[in-house]
mmCIF file of N, CA and C in Angstrom:
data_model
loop_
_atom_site.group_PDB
_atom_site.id
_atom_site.type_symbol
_atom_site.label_atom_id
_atom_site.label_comp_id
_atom_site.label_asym_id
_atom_site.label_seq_id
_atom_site.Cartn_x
_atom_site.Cartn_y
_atom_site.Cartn_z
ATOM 1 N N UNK A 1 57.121 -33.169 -22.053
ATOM 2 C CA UNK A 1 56.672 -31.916 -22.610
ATOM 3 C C UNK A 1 57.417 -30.785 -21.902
ATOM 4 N N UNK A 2 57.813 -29.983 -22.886
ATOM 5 C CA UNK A 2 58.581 -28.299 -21.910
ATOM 6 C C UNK A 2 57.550 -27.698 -21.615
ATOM 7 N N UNK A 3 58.087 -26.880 -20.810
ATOM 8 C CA UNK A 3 56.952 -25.901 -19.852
ATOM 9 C C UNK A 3 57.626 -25.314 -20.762
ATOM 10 N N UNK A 4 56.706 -23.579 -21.519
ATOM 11 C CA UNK A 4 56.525 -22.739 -21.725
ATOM 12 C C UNK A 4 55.895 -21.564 -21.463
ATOM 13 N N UNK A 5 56.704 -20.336 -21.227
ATOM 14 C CA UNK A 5 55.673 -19.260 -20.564
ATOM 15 C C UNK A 5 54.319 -19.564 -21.507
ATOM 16 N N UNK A 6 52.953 -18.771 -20.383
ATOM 17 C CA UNK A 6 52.144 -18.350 -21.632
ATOM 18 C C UNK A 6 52.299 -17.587 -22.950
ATOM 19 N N UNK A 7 52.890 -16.577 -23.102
ATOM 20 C CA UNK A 7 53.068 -16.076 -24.453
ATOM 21 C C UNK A 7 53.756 -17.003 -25.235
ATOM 22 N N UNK A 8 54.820 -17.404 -25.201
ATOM 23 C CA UNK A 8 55.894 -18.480 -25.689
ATOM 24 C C UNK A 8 54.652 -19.395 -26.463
ATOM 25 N N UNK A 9 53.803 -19.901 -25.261
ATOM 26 C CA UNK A 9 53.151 -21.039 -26.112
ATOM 27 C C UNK A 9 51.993 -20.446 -27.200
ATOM 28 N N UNK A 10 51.558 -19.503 -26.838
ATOM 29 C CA UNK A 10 50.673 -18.834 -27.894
ATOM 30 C C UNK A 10 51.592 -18.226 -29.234
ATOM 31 N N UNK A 11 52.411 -18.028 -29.008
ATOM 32 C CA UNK A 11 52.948 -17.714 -30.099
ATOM 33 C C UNK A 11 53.380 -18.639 -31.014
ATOM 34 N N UNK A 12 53.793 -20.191 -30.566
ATOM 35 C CA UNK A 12 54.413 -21.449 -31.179
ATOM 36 C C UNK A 12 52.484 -22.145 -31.812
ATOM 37 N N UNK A 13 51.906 -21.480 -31.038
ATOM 38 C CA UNK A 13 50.340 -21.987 -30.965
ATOM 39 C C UNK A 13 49.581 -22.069 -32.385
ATOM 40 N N UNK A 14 49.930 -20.391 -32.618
ATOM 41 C CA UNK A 14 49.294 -19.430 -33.572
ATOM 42 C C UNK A 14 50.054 -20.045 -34.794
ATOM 43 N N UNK A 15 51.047 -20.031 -34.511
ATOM 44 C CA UNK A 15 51.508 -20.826 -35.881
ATOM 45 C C UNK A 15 51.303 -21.812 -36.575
ATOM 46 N N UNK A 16 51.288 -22.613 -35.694
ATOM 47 C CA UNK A 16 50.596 -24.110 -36.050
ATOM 48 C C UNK A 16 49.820 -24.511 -36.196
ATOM 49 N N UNK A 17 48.188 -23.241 -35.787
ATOM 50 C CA UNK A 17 46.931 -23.468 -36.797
ATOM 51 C C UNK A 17 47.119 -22.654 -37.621
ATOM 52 N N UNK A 18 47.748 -21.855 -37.699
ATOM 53 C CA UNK A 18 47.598 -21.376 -39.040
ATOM 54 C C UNK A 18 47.960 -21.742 -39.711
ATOM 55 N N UNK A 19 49.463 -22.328 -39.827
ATOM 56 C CA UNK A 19 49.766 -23.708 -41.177
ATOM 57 C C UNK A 19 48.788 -24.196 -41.357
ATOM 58 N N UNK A 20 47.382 -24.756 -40.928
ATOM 59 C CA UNK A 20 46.498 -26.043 -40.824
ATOM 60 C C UNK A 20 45.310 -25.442 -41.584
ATOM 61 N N UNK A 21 45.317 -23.847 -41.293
ATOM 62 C CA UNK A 21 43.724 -23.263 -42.051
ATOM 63 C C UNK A 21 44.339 -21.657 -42.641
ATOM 64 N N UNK A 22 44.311 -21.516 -43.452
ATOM 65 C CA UNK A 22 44.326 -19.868 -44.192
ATOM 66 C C UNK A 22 43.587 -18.998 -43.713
ATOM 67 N N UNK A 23 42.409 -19.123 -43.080
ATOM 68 C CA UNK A 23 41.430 -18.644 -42.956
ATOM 69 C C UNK A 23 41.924 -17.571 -41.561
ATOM 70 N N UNK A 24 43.021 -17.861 -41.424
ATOM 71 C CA UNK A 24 43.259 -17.355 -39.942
ATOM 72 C C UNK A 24 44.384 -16.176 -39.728
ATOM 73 N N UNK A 25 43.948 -14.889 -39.021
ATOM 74 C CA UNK A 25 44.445 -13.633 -39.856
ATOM 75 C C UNK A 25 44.768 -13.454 -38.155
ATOM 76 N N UNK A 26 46.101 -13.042 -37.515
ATOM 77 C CA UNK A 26 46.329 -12.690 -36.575
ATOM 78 C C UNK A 26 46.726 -11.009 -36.223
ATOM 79 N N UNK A 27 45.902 -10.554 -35.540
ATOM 80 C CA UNK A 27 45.339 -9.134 -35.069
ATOM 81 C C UNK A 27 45.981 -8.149 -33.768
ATOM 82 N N UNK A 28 46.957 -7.872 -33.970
ATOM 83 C CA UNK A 28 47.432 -7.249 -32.746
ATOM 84 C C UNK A 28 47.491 -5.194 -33.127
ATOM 85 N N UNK A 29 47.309 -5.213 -31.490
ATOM 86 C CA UNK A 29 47.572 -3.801 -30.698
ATOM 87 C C UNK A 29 48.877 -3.150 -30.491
ATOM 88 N N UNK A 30 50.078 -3.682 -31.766
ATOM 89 C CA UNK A 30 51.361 -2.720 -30.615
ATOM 90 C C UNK A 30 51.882 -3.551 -30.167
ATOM 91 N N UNK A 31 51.074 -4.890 -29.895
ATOM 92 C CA UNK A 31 51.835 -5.883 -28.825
ATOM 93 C C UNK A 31 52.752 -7.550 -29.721
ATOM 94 N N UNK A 32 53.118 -6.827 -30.782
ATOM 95 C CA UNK A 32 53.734 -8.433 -31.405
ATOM 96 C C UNK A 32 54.818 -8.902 -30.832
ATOM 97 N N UNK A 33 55.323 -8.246 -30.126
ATOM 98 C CA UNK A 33 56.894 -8.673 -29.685
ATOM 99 C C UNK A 33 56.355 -9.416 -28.047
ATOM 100 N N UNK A 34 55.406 -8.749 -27.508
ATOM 101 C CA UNK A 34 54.652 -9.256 -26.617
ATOM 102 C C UNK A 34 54.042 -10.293 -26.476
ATOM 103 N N UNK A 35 53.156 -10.528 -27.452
ATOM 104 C CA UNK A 35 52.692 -11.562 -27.737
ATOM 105 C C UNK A 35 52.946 -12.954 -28.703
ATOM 106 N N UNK A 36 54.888 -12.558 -28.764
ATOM 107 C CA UNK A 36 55.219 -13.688 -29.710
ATOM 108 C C UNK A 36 54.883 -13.635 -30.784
ATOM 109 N N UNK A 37 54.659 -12.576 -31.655
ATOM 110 C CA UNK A 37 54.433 -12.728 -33.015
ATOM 111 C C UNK A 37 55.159 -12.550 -33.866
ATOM 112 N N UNK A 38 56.484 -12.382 -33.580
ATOM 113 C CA UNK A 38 57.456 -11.771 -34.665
ATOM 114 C C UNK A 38 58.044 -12.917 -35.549
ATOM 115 N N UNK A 39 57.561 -14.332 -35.012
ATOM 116 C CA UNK A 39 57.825 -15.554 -36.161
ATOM 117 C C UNK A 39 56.813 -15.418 -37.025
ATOM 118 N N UNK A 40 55.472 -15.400 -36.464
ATOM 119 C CA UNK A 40 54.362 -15.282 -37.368
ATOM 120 C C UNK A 40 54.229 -14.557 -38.368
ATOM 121 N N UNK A 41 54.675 -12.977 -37.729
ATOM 122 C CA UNK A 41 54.739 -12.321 -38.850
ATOM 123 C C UNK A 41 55.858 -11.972 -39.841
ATOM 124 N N UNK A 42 57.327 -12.994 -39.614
ATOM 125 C CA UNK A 42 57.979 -13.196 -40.821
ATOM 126 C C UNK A 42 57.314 -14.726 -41.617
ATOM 127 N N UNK A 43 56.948 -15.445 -41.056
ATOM 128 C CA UNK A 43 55.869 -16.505 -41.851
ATOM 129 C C UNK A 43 54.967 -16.049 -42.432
ATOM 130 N N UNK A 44 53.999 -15.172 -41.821
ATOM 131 C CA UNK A 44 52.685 -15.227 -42.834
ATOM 132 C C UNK A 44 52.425 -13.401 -42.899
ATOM 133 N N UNK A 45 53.313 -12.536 -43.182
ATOM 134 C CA UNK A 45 53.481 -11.345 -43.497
ATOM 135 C C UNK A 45 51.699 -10.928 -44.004
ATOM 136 N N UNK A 46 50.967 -11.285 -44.780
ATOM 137 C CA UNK A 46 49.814 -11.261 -45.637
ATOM 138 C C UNK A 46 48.920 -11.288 -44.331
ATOM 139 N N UNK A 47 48.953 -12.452 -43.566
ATOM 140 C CA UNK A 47 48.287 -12.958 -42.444
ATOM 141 C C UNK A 47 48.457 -11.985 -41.096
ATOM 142 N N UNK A 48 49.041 -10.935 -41.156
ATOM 143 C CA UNK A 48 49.144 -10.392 -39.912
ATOM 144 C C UNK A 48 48.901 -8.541 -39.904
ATOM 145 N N UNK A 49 47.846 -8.741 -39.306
ATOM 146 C CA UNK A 49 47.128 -6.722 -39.558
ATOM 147 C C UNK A 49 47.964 -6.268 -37.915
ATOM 148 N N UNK A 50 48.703 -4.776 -38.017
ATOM 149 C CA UNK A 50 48.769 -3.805 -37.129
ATOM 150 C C UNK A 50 48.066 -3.155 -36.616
ATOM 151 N N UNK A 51 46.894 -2.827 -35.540
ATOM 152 C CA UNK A 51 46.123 -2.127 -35.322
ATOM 153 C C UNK A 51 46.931 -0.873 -34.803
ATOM 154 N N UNK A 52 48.096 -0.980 -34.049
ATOM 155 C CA UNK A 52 48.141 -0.198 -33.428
ATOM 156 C C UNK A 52 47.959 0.210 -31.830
ATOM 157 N N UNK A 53 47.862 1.300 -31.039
ATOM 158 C CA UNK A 53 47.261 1.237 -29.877
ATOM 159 C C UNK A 53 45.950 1.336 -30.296
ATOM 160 N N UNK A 54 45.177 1.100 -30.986
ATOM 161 C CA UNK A 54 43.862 1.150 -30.745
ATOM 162 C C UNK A 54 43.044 -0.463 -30.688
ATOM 163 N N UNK A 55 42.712 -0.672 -29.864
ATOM 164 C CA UNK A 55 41.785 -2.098 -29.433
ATOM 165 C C UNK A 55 40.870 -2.185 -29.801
ATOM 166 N N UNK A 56 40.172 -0.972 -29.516
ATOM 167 C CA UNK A 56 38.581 -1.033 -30.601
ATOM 168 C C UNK A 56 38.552 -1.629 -31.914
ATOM 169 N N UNK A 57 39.627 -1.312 -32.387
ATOM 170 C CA UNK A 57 39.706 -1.361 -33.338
ATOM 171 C C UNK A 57 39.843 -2.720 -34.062
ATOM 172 N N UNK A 58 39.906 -3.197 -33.180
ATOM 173 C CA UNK A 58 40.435 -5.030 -33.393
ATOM 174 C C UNK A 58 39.732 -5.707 -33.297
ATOM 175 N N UNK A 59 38.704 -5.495 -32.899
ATOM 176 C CA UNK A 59 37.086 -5.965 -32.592
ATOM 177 C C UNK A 59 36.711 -5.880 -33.634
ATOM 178 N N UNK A 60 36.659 -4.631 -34.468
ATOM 179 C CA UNK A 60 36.100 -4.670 -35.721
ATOM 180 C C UNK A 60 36.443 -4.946 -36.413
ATOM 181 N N UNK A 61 37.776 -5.522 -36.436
ATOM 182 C CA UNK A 61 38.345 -5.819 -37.532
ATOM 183 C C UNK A 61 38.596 -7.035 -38.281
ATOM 184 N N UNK A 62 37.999 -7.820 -36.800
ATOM 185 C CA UNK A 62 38.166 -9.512 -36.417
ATOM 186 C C UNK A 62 36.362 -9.450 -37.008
ATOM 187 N N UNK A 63 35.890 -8.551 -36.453
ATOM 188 C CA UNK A 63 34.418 -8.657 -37.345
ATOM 189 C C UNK A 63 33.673 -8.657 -38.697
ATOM 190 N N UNK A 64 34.538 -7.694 -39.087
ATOM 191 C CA UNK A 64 34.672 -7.555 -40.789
ATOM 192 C C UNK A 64 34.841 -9.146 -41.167
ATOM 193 N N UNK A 65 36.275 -9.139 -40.907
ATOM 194 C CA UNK A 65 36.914 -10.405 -41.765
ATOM 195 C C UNK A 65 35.759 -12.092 -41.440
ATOM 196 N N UNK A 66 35.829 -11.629 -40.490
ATOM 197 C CA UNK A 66 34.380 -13.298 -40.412
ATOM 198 C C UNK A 66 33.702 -13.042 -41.183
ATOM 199 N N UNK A 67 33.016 -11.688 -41.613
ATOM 200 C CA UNK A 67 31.853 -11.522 -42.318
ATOM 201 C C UNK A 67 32.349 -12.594 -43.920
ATOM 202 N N UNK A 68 33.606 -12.320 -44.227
ATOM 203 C CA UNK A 68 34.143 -13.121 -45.356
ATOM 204 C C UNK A 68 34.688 -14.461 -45.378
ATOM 205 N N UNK A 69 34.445 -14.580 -44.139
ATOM 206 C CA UNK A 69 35.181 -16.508 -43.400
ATOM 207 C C UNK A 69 36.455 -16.552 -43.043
ATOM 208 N N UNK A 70 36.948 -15.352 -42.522
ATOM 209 C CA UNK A 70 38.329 -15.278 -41.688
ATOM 210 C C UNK A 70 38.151 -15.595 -40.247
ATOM 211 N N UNK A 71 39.152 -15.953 -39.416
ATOM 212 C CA UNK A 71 39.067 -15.885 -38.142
ATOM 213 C C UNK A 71 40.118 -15.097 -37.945
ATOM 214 N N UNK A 72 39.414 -13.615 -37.316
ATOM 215 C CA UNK A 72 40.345 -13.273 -36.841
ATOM 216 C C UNK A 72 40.840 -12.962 -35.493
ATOM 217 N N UNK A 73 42.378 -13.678 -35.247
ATOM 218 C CA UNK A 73 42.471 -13.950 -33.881
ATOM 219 C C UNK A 73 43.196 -12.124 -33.614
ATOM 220 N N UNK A 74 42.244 -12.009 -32.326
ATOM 221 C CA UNK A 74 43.258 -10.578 -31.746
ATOM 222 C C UNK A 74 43.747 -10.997 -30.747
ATOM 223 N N UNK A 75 45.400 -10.638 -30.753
ATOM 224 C CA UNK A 75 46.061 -10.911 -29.962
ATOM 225 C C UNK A 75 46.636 -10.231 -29.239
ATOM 226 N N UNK A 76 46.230 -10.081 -27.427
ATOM 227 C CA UNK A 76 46.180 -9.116 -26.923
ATOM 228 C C UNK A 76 46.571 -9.360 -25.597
ATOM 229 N N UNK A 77 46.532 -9.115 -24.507
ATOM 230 C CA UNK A 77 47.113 -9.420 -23.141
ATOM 231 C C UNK A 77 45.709 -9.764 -22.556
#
């Protein structure tokens, strides 16, 4: 097995449940390049909300979407 930084592997992570379930909407702050998301979000463009600098905001937003059977992952430091 390769060692991978932590982000590295969350980012190869995120992808690979999300191929597995739709249901899964990935949530970032500003931080996609940070957090490895810039495959994700040329893969699943639909699947990936900008909050922005605001964090609060991601809380609620990951809250909403369960209310409809999303998981939404915020991805954050």
């Amino acid at each position: 097995m390769d060692k991978k930084s932590t982000r590295d592997g969350f980012g190869i992570g995120i992808i690979e449940i999300t191929q597995k379930d739709e249901r899964i909407v990935a949530i970032s702050a500003d931080l996609a390049e940070s957090v490895r998301l810039k495959e994700f979000k040329e893969k699943f463009p639909e699947r990936f909300v900008e909050c922005g600098v605001a964090e609060q905001n991601m809380a609620t937003i990951a809250s909403g979407m369960a209310n409809y059977g999303f998981y939404g992952i915020i991805c954050y430091f």
